[in-house]
Amino acid sequence: MLSTVQTPRSLSRFPFYIPSKPFLFHTTTSRFSSEPIAYSSLTEQSNSTTTTTTSPAPQQSQILTIRQSLLSRKITATELAESYLTRLRLTEPHLNSFLHISDTVLREAQELDQKIKGNEEIGPLAGVLVGVKDNICTKDMPSTGGSRILESYRPPFDATAVKRVKQLGGIVVGKTNLDEFGMGSTTEGSAFKVTANPWDISRVPGGSSGGSAAAVSARQCVVSLGSDTGGSVRQPASFCGVVGLKPTYGRVSRYGLMAYASSLDVIGCFGSTVADTGILLHAIAGHDRFDATTSKQDVPNYLSHFVPASSLETKPLKGLRIGLIRETLDEGVDPGVISAIRAAASHFEELGCSVNEVSLPSFSFGLPAYYILASSESSSNLSRYDGVRYGNQASTDRLNYLYGDSRAKGFGSEVKMRILMGTYALSAGYYDAYYKRAQQVRTIIRNSFKEALNENDILISPAAPSPAYKIGEKKHDPLAMYAGDIMTVNVNLAGLPALVLPCGFVEGGPAGLPVGLQMIGAAFGEGELLRVGHIFEQTLENTKFVPPICDS
Amino acid sequence: MASTVFRSFQIHPFLLHTRTVLGLRNGVMYSSMKSAQSQTATKEKKQPQLRPSNQSKKLENISNDYEAIIGIETHVQLASQTKAFCSCPYHYGSLPNTSICPICMGLPGALPALNSKVIEFAVKVGLALNCKLSMNSKFDRKQYFYPDLPKGYQISQFDVPIATGGYVDVDIPVEFGGGHRRFGITRVHMEEDAGKLLHAEDGSHSQVDLNRAGVPLLEIVSEPDMRSGIEAAEYAVELQRLVRYLGVSNGNMQEGSLRCDVNVSVRPIGQSQLGTKVEIKNLNSFSSVSRAIDFEISRQVLLHSQGQENQIVQETRLWNEGSQKTVTMRKKEGLSDYRYFPEPDLPAVILSKEYVDDIRNSLPELPEMNRRRYEKMGLSMQDVLFLANDNNIAEFFDATLAKGADTKLAANWIMGDIAAFMKNEQLTINEIKLTPEELSELIASIKSGIISGKIGKQILFELLAKGGTVKGVIEEKDLVQITDTVEIEKMVDQVIVENPKQLEQYRGGKTKLQGFFAGQVMKLSKGKANPELLNKILLEKLNSER
Ligand SMILES: [Zn+2]
């Protein structure tokens, strides 16, 4: 495990990776000074530093390992950053996880080393390299959303989540690839490049946060931010064998996240362990006056929920009621996935849980309702990309052509299709039949989850009906791709939190393909999901989810 | 200059709609429709009637057979410190794109956060318009593409406006026939303003100024209760008064803080079905509201009377101030589909009873209540309408009375010399140096005979321009009225002695010359002699010695 912080032996032989297709970094964008915000969570955050002594053993969290290594002067932040950058440069030509790599990582690491030298206080994410999905705005880097229409766009402000990561000492290593504006499940929908799955580079990493998932999986960074509208964090986490957390709607500020479907979007976290994912969530969660849909509920200290493996009892989850969603193991789901999930259910039983099958009869309605609502909202949210104020502008002297050409050239086909579907669904005469009915379905789904969660503490299901499939396999079959979202969209419709963690393998690729287990909790129940997920993770024997690309 | 991203493009000509400031100045003292008098023809009717301005007498007769139905949509810009969904301030006339941020520019990832003042102001207006409030309303997105609309949608309210079903009471000025009218209010809803397009003079390109984008507006929709241009204009003036009394807007039409779009249709009297509705825009003053409507009514009546009512089509027409006509801007081809849906970025707007009650209890006196109060004080309707037209003037008047001044005298001073002074100097009543205390003191000084009315006027202008106190000016300029009979007798004697010729003529029967003598004495006293005493003594002296 510590190998991730050690410099790989063979590195000096490899030349520095230079992106073959550099992105155009225009400086044309406006000069705004975004207002400073006082984060109360900053003080809260410092608690997690003090809990370090009683916290889990280092190997459960790369973030804590890094912190201890830095504070004990075992390694410098610069050495650490160099080791990650080196691996990143080695693997990136095969993976294409990133759309942009920061050129200030080493400088930021050096500044941190100066602080450590001077015995200055360092933040809980100090020295942690964080990948950020490119639909999340970053001030000093391009933010394209994977779209041609924002090809040279640099935002004048950091998204709230990014701002909090930076304030706590995190170093943004770069911007990760995604399906254009988050619309897709393979990352093939990026206007710029196709990201490969670290477990088998002929396969997709999932999507839309495929770049963020692949980057964590290949240890190109420690943790990463993604966004989840219908499964865009959880499905790639499953495909890439990493931990992915979709928080409750309203738990994390969306300010600075390019809106796809505002009532479903949420920024989520990737890590190689449950603990890292929880630490990252703690950093970014909480009320934000710039996002009226964020909750004012306190953010618990997730770290204190983690019990070290050494002090676990024989039945550490005794009394916990787990509901296995019957409809998610129906036909159409890969048999290997089903057996991995059944094995996970047995594992829960071994840990002392009672596992029961629960039925959510409305489950299958979620997919069409989701696609109507998400498309409707996206048709509105993407109206701002009109070429008037920023982004690529068609050169024309007529207003209608300015709109038409800028958007025709700027958007990819999947985005256009969703804008058209959404525009149709919201049109006079169709609104009641589509949008309104989808909202009614949403209410039914929300209620059925509520009922199921009254009788169960946590619901489980696969995160995706199959493991990672081949690049190009579903590219021209959008319905097949949409069908892959069946496991995840209902959770967005209900606004609930869900944690995906690798639970096993199915055959495929050079070393097998990981399968992700989805755990769904009650609203704002991230703490419980993380606690249970952590125990599950610590007690899962003989499984290491490090992809073969890291061994080379 | 603008720190933006300010791009140019050519615009489709028919989309060009300038919001240039034309029309008449409606200065402070402009009690409702005064300037329209000259334009619009005259006089009373209890029955609403048509008064075409510059059209033939014949038409005027025909028009008696038709009835106009008028409704108004008013946009009121709210005077909150910051925009509706971000912390940018808004100042009319700022350099383009100097008051913008990621939110009101619609940058990727930016989200709206509601300014609670918007709700407060909307509730105030809703209550003042006697509306029913929606305790649970929401925002919706109204979607269309236009370069001044940064997000490609306007945050507005669609099917659940914050207030519905109210009314407003209006007193029609005496010169327009007087009378009291009640006009229904269909709905009041909150929304955000768009930016502005600046068109190059040669028409080659347009630029976008987003300073105004995101500024909060209330849209107030009336019932189609108005029947003439005057009624419509008076309705609009009353809304202006109302928002100014409430302090929610400066209500300034020239700056676009109050914008009226009117809908006009005409039908033969007795017909229940409504005629085809025409919308008129570009109304930059109350008088243009009145004149544009009257023109449009005449145009439609003429078409009706010629059997060409099918020529009246559903369209938007622009009022052209120069030609005093409405002209076609765009024909409506079917209904525009704005694809409204609930704004997912903003939570529902939920009002508590307490919140509403607090606002209700803190409402100031409204124009209608103010007018009824003045009426009860015995003031004429003309005085009432003048004084209650501007809440600042009403406050000044009330403060003067509170200091003990006589009601009618205070009204006369304010409506006369003070108003004239403000008009000449283009000042508002809050900008003049005279205080209500001193006006009251001045009135009292005249009444008690310390100074004459004439001197009073002199002192007034001194106070208006320079401030100070009545006592101070009297002392400084030695203006105390001479009421000492001995002193006045002395001056009368002197004048009589100095003008023997005139005395002879007077005594010869030319008694008109009394005025001459009085003038001379007044001159000698530097205007300070008490006029009644002066005349009494003068008459005695002129007539006695034979
Ligand atoms: Zn702003």
Tab-separated table of N, CA and C in Angstrom, chain A residues 30-32 35 137 150 153 156-157 249 254-258 262-263 289-293 377 379-381 383-385 387-391 393 397-399 402-403 407 423 426-428 431 435, chain B residues 3-5 7-13 15 87 100-103 105-114 141 143 145-147 149-153 208 210 337 339-342 344-347:
chain	number	residue	atom	x	y	z
A	30	SER	N	-13.154	37.231	-18.466
A	30	SER	CA	-13.221	38.431	-17.632
A	30	SER	C	-12.412	38.321	-16.344
A	31	ARG	N	-12.128	39.437	-15.799
A	31	ARG	CA	-11.356	39.460	-14.548
A	31	ARG	C	-12.287	39.734	-13.383
A	32	PHE	N	-12.700	38.714	-12.782
A	32	PHE	CA	-13.541	38.898	-11.616
A	32	PHE	C	-12.720	38.559	-10.400
A	35	GLU	N	-15.719	36.829	-4.420
A	35	GLU	CA	-15.750	37.312	-3.042
A	35	GLU	C	-15.197	36.250	-2.091
A	137	CYS	N	-15.798	24.175	-12.069
A	137	CYS	CA	-14.977	25.341	-12.424
A	137	CYS	C	-13.752	25.498	-11.536
A	150	LEU	N	-16.914	25.237	-25.038
A	150	LEU	CA	-16.150	25.926	-23.982
A	150	LEU	C	-14.657	25.633	-24.131
A	153	TYR	N	-12.326	28.106	-22.565
A	153	TYR	CA	-12.931	28.859	-21.465
A	153	TYR	C	-12.191	28.671	-20.147
A	156	PRO	N	-13.653	32.646	-14.071
A	156	PRO	CA	-13.036	33.618	-13.167
A	156	PRO	C	-13.183	33.241	-11.699
A	157	PHE	N	-13.728	32.081	-11.430
A	157	PHE	CA	-13.918	31.700	-10.019
A	157	PHE	C	-13.778	30.190	-9.850
A	249	TYR	N	-28.602	14.970	-2.151
A	249	TYR	CA	-28.810	16.244	-2.856
A	249	TYR	C	-28.864	17.361	-1.818
A	254	ARG	N	-23.400	23.000	-5.295
A	254	ARG	CA	-23.257	22.857	-6.754
A	254	ARG	C	-22.674	24.121	-7.375
A	255	TYR	N	-22.391	25.128	-6.559
A	255	TYR	CA	-21.904	26.381	-7.144
A	255	TYR	C	-20.580	26.126	-7.858
A	256	GLY	N	-20.554	26.401	-9.125
A	256	GLY	CA	-19.355	26.164	-9.920
A	256	GLY	C	-19.388	24.855	-10.686
A	257	LEU	N	-20.410	24.050	-10.450
A	257	LEU	CA	-20.604	22.838	-11.256
A	257	LEU	C	-21.474	23.229	-12.450
A	258	MET	N	-20.971	23.016	-13.647
A	258	MET	CA	-21.757	23.351	-14.837
A	258	MET	C	-23.025	22.512	-14.822
A	262	SER	N	-30.273	20.383	-12.872
A	262	SER	CA	-30.080	21.021	-11.562
A	262	SER	C	-30.723	20.292	-10.394
A	263	SER	N	-31.862	19.639	-10.618
A	263	SER	CA	-32.540	19.008	-9.480
A	263	SER	C	-31.960	17.633	-9.175
A	289	ARG	N	-23.876	29.744	0.798
A	289	ARG	CA	-24.871	30.771	0.490
A	289	ARG	C	-24.976	31.033	-1.015
A	290	PHE	N	-24.051	30.464	-1.773
A	290	PHE	CA	-24.133	30.613	-3.226
A	290	PHE	C	-24.964	29.509	-3.884
A	291	ASP	N	-25.399	28.548	-3.101
A	291	ASP	CA	-26.277	27.505	-3.649
A	291	ASP	C	-27.482	27.379	-2.724
A	292	ALA	N	-28.607	27.905	-3.199
A	292	ALA	CA	-29.817	27.957	-2.377
A	292	ALA	C	-30.373	26.575	-2.091
A	293	THR	N	-29.889	25.560	-2.792
A	293	THR	CA	-30.416	24.215	-2.561
A	293	THR	C	-29.540	23.422	-1.586
A	377	GLU	N	-34.374	19.604	-18.044
A	377	GLU	CA	-33.565	20.600	-17.342
A	377	GLU	C	-32.323	20.960	-18.140
A	379	SER	N	-32.019	21.016	-21.343
A	379	SER	CA	-32.345	21.879	-22.495
A	379	SER	C	-32.373	23.327	-22.049
A	380	SER	N	-32.743	23.550	-20.800
A	380	SER	CA	-32.765	24.902	-20.248
A	380	SER	C	-31.372	25.328	-19.788
A	381	ASN	N	-30.697	24.443	-19.069
A	381	ASN	CA	-29.387	24.791	-18.518
A	381	ASN	C	-28.343	25.081	-19.596
A	383	SER	N	-28.904	26.516	-22.399
A	383	SER	CA	-29.259	27.682	-23.223
A	383	SER	C	-28.218	28.781	-23.129
A	384	ARG	N	-27.515	28.826	-22.001
A	384	ARG	CA	-26.549	29.916	-21.811
A	384	ARG	C	-25.351	29.779	-22.740
A	385	TYR	N	-25.151	28.622	-23.294
A	385	TYR	CA	-24.028	28.466	-24.225
A	385	TYR	C	-24.480	28.922	-25.603
A	387	GLY	N	-22.767	31.532	-27.330
A	387	GLY	CA	-21.698	32.196	-28.078
A	387	GLY	C	-21.676	33.703	-27.916
A	388	VAL	N	-22.559	34.240	-27.087
A	388	VAL	CA	-22.602	35.700	-26.971
A	388	VAL	C	-21.549	36.224	-26.006
A	389	ARG	N	-21.440	35.602	-24.838
A	389	ARG	CA	-20.557	36.174	-23.803
A	389	ARG	C	-19.245	35.438	-23.640
A	390	TYR	N	-19.216	34.151	-23.924
A	390	TYR	CA	-17.998	33.368	-23.713
A	390	TYR	C	-18.102	32.127	-24.568
A	391	GLY	N	-17.005	31.402	-24.627
A	391	GLY	CA	-17.026	30.158	-25.371
A	391	GLY	C	-16.914	30.405	-26.859
A	393	GLN	N	-17.612	31.112	-30.510
A	393	GLN	CA	-18.643	31.901	-31.169
A	393	GLN	C	-18.490	31.741	-32.676
A	397	ASP	N	-22.876	37.479	-39.214
A	397	ASP	CA	-23.367	38.820	-38.919
A	397	ASP	C	-24.867	38.805	-38.654
A	398	ARG	N	-25.428	37.642	-38.484
A	398	ARG	CA	-26.862	37.573	-38.190
A	398	ARG	C	-27.073	36.873	-36.860
A	399	LEU	N	-27.944	37.449	-36.068
A	399	LEU	CA	-28.144	36.933	-34.716
A	399	LEU	C	-28.579	35.466	-34.699
A	402	LEU	N	-25.771	33.327	-35.409
A	402	LEU	CA	-24.827	33.314	-34.293
A	402	LEU	C	-25.229	32.216	-33.313
A	403	TYR	N	-26.512	32.195	-32.975
A	403	TYR	CA	-27.002	31.158	-32.064
A	403	TYR	C	-26.868	29.781	-32.707
A	407	ARG	N	-23.960	26.926	-31.601
A	407	ARG	CA	-24.432	25.746	-30.902
A	407	ARG	C	-24.293	24.486	-31.756
A	423	THR	N	-36.414	19.885	-24.928
A	423	THR	CA	-37.211	20.978	-25.476
A	423	THR	C	-38.595	20.464	-25.844
A	426	LEU	N	-40.816	19.810	-22.760
A	426	LEU	CA	-41.310	21.009	-22.070
A	426	LEU	C	-42.247	21.840	-22.944
A	427	SER	N	-42.445	21.417	-24.176
A	427	SER	CA	-43.243	22.233	-25.090
A	427	SER	C	-44.719	22.234	-24.710
A	428	ALA	N	-45.357	23.324	-25.048
A	428	ALA	CA	-46.789	23.463	-24.773
A	428	ALA	C	-47.514	22.278	-25.396
A	431	TYR	N	-46.091	19.121	-22.090
A	431	TYR	CA	-45.586	19.281	-20.722
A	431	TYR	C	-46.254	18.316	-19.754
A	435	TYR	N	-43.110	15.995	-18.792
A	435	TYR	CA	-42.437	16.554	-17.620
A	435	TYR	C	-43.248	16.324	-16.350
B	3	SER	N	-15.146	45.398	-17.994
B	3	SER	CA	-14.135	44.361	-17.899
B	3	SER	C	-14.560	43.132	-18.690
B	4	THR	N	-15.422	43.324	-19.608
B	4	THR	CA	-16.038	42.153	-20.244
B	4	THR	C	-15.766	42.069	-21.734
B	5	VAL	N	-15.554	40.984	-22.222
B	5	VAL	CA	-16.314	40.015	-22.955
B	5	VAL	C	-17.563	40.665	-23.556
B	7	ARG	N	-19.270	41.440	-26.820
B	7	ARG	CA	-19.116	41.054	-28.209
B	7	ARG	C	-20.144	41.722	-29.083
B	8	SER	N	-19.791	41.819	-30.305
B	8	SER	CA	-20.740	42.490	-31.169
B	8	SER	C	-21.258	41.537	-32.218
B	9	PHE	N	-22.410	41.863	-32.715
B	9	PHE	CA	-22.977	41.075	-33.779
B	9	PHE	C	-24.075	41.911	-34.368
B	10	GLN	N	-24.464	41.516	-35.518
B	10	GLN	CA	-25.550	42.265	-36.117
B	10	GLN	C	-26.847	41.624	-35.716
B	11	ILE	N	-27.834	42.433	-35.756
B	11	ILE	CA	-29.065	41.937	-35.192
B	11	ILE	C	-30.127	41.957	-36.261
B	12	HIS	N	-31.012	41.016	-36.210
B	12	HIS	CA	-32.070	40.974	-37.202
B	12	HIS	C	-32.919	42.226	-37.042
B	13	PRO	N	-33.132	42.955	-38.138
B	13	PRO	CA	-33.735	44.278	-37.975
B	13	PRO	C	-35.065	44.277	-37.245
B	15	LEU	N	-36.035	42.611	-34.880
B	15	LEU	CA	-35.905	42.408	-33.441
B	15	LEU	C	-35.472	43.668	-32.707
B	87	SER	N	-25.038	39.688	-5.656
B	87	SER	CA	-24.790	40.829	-4.776
B	87	SER	C	-24.361	42.082	-5.534
B	100	ILE	N	-21.519	43.733	-12.770
B	100	ILE	CA	-21.857	42.373	-13.190
B	100	ILE	C	-20.959	41.382	-12.459
B	101	CYS	N	-21.415	40.143	-12.408
B	101	CYS	CA	-20.644	39.089	-11.744
B	101	CYS	C	-20.969	37.773	-12.453
B	102	PRO	N	-20.313	36.686	-12.059
B	102	PRO	CA	-20.596	35.416	-12.745
B	102	PRO	C	-22.078	35.056	-12.746
B	103	ILE	N	-22.791	35.425	-11.679
B	103	ILE	CA	-24.193	35.015	-11.587
B	103	ILE	C	-25.054	35.773	-12.587
B	105	MET	N	-24.128	37.333	-15.127
B	105	MET	CA	-23.649	37.136	-16.496
B	105	MET	C	-24.023	35.758	-17.020
B	106	GLY	N	-24.530	34.916	-16.141
B	106	GLY	CA	-24.884	33.562	-16.562
B	106	GLY	C	-23.667	32.726	-16.925
B	107	LEU	N	-22.577	32.861	-16.170
B	107	LEU	CA	-21.398	32.039	-16.460
B	107	LEU	C	-21.699	30.582	-16.115
B	108	PRO	N	-20.968	29.655	-16.735
B	108	PRO	CA	-21.175	28.240	-16.411
B	108	PRO	C	-20.962	28.011	-14.915
B	109	GLY	N	-21.861	27.245	-14.316
B	109	GLY	CA	-21.701	26.886	-12.905
B	109	GLY	C	-22.263	27.887	-11.924
B	110	ALA	N	-22.609	29.090	-12.370
B	110	ALA	CA	-23.136	30.086	-11.436
B	110	ALA	C	-24.594	29.767	-11.113
B	111	LEU	N	-24.992	30.057	-9.879
B	111	LEU	CA	-26.356	29.755	-9.430
B	111	LEU	C	-26.994	30.996	-8.818
B	112	PRO	N	-28.302	31.103	-8.904
B	112	PRO	CA	-28.971	32.242	-8.279
B	112	PRO	C	-29.180	32.014	-6.783
B	113	ALA	N	-29.055	33.071	-6.003
B	113	ALA	CA	-29.409	33.006	-4.570
B	113	ALA	C	-30.317	34.200	-4.310
B	114	LEU	N	-31.521	33.909	-3.878
B	114	LEU	CA	-32.549	34.958	-3.822
B	114	LEU	C	-32.276	36.010	-2.756
B	141	ARG	N	-38.826	29.113	-14.835
B	141	ARG	CA	-37.959	29.620	-15.904
B	141	ARG	C	-38.795	29.898	-17.145
B	143	GLN	N	-38.298	30.635	-20.989
B	143	GLN	CA	-37.153	30.399	-21.859
B	143	GLN	C	-37.297	31.031	-23.240
B	145	PHE	N	-34.374	32.901	-26.407
B	145	PHE	CA	-33.025	33.351	-26.714
B	145	PHE	C	-33.032	34.828	-27.077
B	146	TYR	N	-32.208	35.585	-26.431
B	146	TYR	CA	-31.984	36.968	-26.835
B	146	TYR	C	-30.668	37.408	-26.200
B	147	PRO	N	-29.889	38.214	-26.899
B	147	PRO	CA	-28.542	38.506	-26.376
B	147	PRO	C	-28.532	39.227	-25.031
B	149	LEU	N	-30.336	38.409	-22.586
B	149	LEU	CA	-30.794	37.441	-21.579
B	149	LEU	C	-29.686	36.406	-21.371
B	150	PRO	N	-28.832	36.620	-20.364
B	150	PRO	CA	-27.595	35.835	-20.282
B	150	PRO	C	-27.798	34.328	-20.146
B	151	LYS	N	-28.782	33.889	-19.408
B	151	LYS	CA	-28.908	32.462	-19.166
B	151	LYS	C	-29.728	31.747	-20.239
B	152	GLY	N	-30.355	32.521	-21.122
B	152	GLY	CA	-31.245	31.898	-22.087
B	152	GLY	C	-32.607	31.622	-21.478
B	153	TYR	N	-32.788	32.014	-20.247
B	153	TYR	CA	-34.103	31.975	-19.609
B	153	TYR	C	-34.162	33.080	-18.580
B	208	VAL	N	-23.815	44.364	-25.855
B	208	VAL	CA	-24.670	43.981	-24.738
B	208	VAL	C	-24.160	44.605	-23.448
B	210	LEU	N	-24.865	44.299	-19.517
B	210	LEU	CA	-25.578	43.430	-18.575
B	210	LEU	C	-25.767	44.049	-17.191
B	337	ASP	N	-44.023	29.946	-27.290
B	337	ASP	CA	-43.943	28.891	-26.289
B	337	ASP	C	-42.683	29.123	-25.460
B	339	ARG	N	-41.938	27.553	-22.766
B	339	ARG	CA	-41.538	26.307	-22.092
B	339	ARG	C	-41.217	26.529	-20.618
B	340	TYR	N	-42.163	27.153	-19.939
B	340	TYR	CA	-41.997	27.370	-18.499
B	340	TYR	C	-41.833	26.051	-17.767
B	341	PHE	N	-40.978	26.014	-16.792
B	341	PHE	CA	-40.973	24.894	-15.843
B	341	PHE	C	-40.381	25.407	-14.539
B	342	PRO	N	-40.651	24.728	-13.429
B	342	PRO	CA	-40.215	25.237	-12.123
B	342	PRO	C	-38.693	25.384	-12.050
B	344	PRO	N	-35.343	24.886	-10.823
B	344	PRO	CA	-34.832	23.916	-9.846
B	344	PRO	C	-33.731	24.475	-8.948
B	345	ASP	N	-33.180	25.619	-9.288
B	345	ASP	CA	-32.083	26.163	-8.485
B	345	ASP	C	-32.564	26.945	-7.264
B	346	LEU	N	-33.864	27.205	-7.191
B	346	LEU	CA	-34.364	28.002	-6.072
B	346	LEU	C	-35.449	27.239	-5.327
B	347	PRO	N	-35.390	27.251	-4.000
B	347	PRO	CA	-36.446	26.590	-3.239
B	347	PRO	C	-37.778	27.342	-3.368
